[in-house]
Coordinates of C-alpha atoms in Angstrom, one line a residue:
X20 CA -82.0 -70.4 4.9
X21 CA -84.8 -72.3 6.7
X22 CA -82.7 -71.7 10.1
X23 CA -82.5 -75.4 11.4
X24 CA -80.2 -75.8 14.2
X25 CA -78.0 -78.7 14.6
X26 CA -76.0 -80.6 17.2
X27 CA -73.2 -82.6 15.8
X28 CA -72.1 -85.9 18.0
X29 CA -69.0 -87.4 18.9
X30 CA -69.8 -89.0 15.5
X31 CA -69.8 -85.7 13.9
X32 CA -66.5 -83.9 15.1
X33 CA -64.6 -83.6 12.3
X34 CA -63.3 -79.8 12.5
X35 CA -63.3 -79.4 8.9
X36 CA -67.1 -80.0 8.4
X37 CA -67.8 -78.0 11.7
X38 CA -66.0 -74.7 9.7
X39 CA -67.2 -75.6 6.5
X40 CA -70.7 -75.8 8.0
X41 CA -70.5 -72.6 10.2
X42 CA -69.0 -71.0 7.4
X43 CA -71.9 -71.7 5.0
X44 CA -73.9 -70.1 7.9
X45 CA -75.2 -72.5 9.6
X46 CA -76.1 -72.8 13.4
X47 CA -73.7 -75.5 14.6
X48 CA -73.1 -76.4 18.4
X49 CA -70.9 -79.5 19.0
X50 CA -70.2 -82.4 21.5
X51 CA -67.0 -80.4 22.7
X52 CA -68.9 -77.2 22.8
X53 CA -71.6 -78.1 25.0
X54 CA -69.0 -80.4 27.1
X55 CA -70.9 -83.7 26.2
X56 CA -67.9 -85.5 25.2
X57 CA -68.1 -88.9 26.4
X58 CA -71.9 -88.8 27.8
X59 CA -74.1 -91.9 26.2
X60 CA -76.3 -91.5 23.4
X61 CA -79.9 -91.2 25.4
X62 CA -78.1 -88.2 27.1
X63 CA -76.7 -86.4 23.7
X64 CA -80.2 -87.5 22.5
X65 CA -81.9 -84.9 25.3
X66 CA -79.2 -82.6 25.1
X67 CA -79.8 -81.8 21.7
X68 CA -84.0 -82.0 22.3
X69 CA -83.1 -79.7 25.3
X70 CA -81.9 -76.9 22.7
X71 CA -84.4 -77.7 20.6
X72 CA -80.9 -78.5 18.0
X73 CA -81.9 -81.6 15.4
X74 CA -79.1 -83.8 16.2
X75 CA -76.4 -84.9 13.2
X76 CA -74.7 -88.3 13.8
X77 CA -73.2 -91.2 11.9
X78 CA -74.6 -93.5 14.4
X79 CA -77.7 -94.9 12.6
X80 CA -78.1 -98.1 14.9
X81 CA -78.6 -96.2 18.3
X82 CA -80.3 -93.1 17.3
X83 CA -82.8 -94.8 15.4
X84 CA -83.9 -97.5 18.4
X85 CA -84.0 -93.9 20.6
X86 CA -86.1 -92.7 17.6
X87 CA -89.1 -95.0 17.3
X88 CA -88.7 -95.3 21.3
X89 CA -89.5 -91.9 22.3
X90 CA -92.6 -91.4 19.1
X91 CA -93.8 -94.5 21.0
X92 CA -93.7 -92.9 23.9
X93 CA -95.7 -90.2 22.7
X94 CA -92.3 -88.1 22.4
X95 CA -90.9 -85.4 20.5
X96 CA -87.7 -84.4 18.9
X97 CA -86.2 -81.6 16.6
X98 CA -85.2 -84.4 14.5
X99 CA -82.2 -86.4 13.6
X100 CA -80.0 -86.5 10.6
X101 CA -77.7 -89.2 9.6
X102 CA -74.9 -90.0 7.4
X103 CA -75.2 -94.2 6.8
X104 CA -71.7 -93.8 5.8
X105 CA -69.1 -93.3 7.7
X106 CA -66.8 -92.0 4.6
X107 CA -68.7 -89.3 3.5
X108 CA -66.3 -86.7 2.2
X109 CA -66.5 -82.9 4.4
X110 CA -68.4 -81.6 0.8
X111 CA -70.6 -84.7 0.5
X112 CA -71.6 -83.9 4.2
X113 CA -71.5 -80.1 4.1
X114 CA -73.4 -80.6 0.7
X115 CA -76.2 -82.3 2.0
X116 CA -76.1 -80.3 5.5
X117 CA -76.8 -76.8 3.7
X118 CA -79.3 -78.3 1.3
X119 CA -81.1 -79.6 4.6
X120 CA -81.4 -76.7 5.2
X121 CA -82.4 -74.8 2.6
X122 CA -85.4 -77.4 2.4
X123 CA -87.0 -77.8 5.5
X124 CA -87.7 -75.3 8.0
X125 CA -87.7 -76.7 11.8
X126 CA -91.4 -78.1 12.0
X127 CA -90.8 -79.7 8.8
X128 CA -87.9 -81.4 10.4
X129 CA -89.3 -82.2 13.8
X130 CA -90.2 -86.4 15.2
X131 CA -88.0 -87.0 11.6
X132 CA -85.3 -89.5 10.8
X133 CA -83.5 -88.2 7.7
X134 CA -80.4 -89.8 5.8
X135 CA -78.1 -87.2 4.8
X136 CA -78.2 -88.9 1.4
X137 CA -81.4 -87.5 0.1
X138 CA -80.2 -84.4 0.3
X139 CA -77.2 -84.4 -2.0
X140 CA -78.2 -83.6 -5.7

């Protein structure tokens, strides 16, 4: 695996993709882990730059304005991963997570907004 590390929103808590993902081996810290429940966007937005984690959210609207802000603002980020749909089954998701991961390695994934989507086959 490429070794990506994620952060998985509020948006993202669903316990069965959390397991499925971790148990696939992939480096997964949470909302509730890192005691970020509650906190706004911007704030889960530098927690997740802070541990150098791309972030994984269903929140397409908000994380994409803090997107193009911060590249304006000659920012970086580990990058951001979302799922436009908010019914994406646990495999759909843990589908597309692993094969995220498998295809990019970290610098490939940095200052990028990627749909979940394009990674499922």
């Amino acid at each position: 695996m490429a070794g990506l590390r994620f952060y998985f929103d509020e948006d993202s808590l669903d316990a069965d993709v959390v397991d499925a993902a971790r148990l696939r081996g992939l480096d997964v810290v949470t909302a509730l882990d890192a005691g970020m429940i509650g906190k706004p966007d911007d704030e889960q937005f530098a927690f997740a730059r802070s541990e150098a984690r791309i972030l994984y959210t269903a929140n397409v609207g908000d994380f994409a304005r803090l997107h193009v802000s911060l590249l304006a603002a000659d920012g970086t980020h580990p990058g951001i991963v979302v799922r436009a749909r908010q019914q994406m089954s646990i495999g759909e998701q843990v589908r597309g997570l692993v094969a995220l991961d498998a295809r990019l390695n970290p610098e490939q994934a940095q200052d990028r907004l990627l749909y979940l989507a394009e990674f499922l086959d």
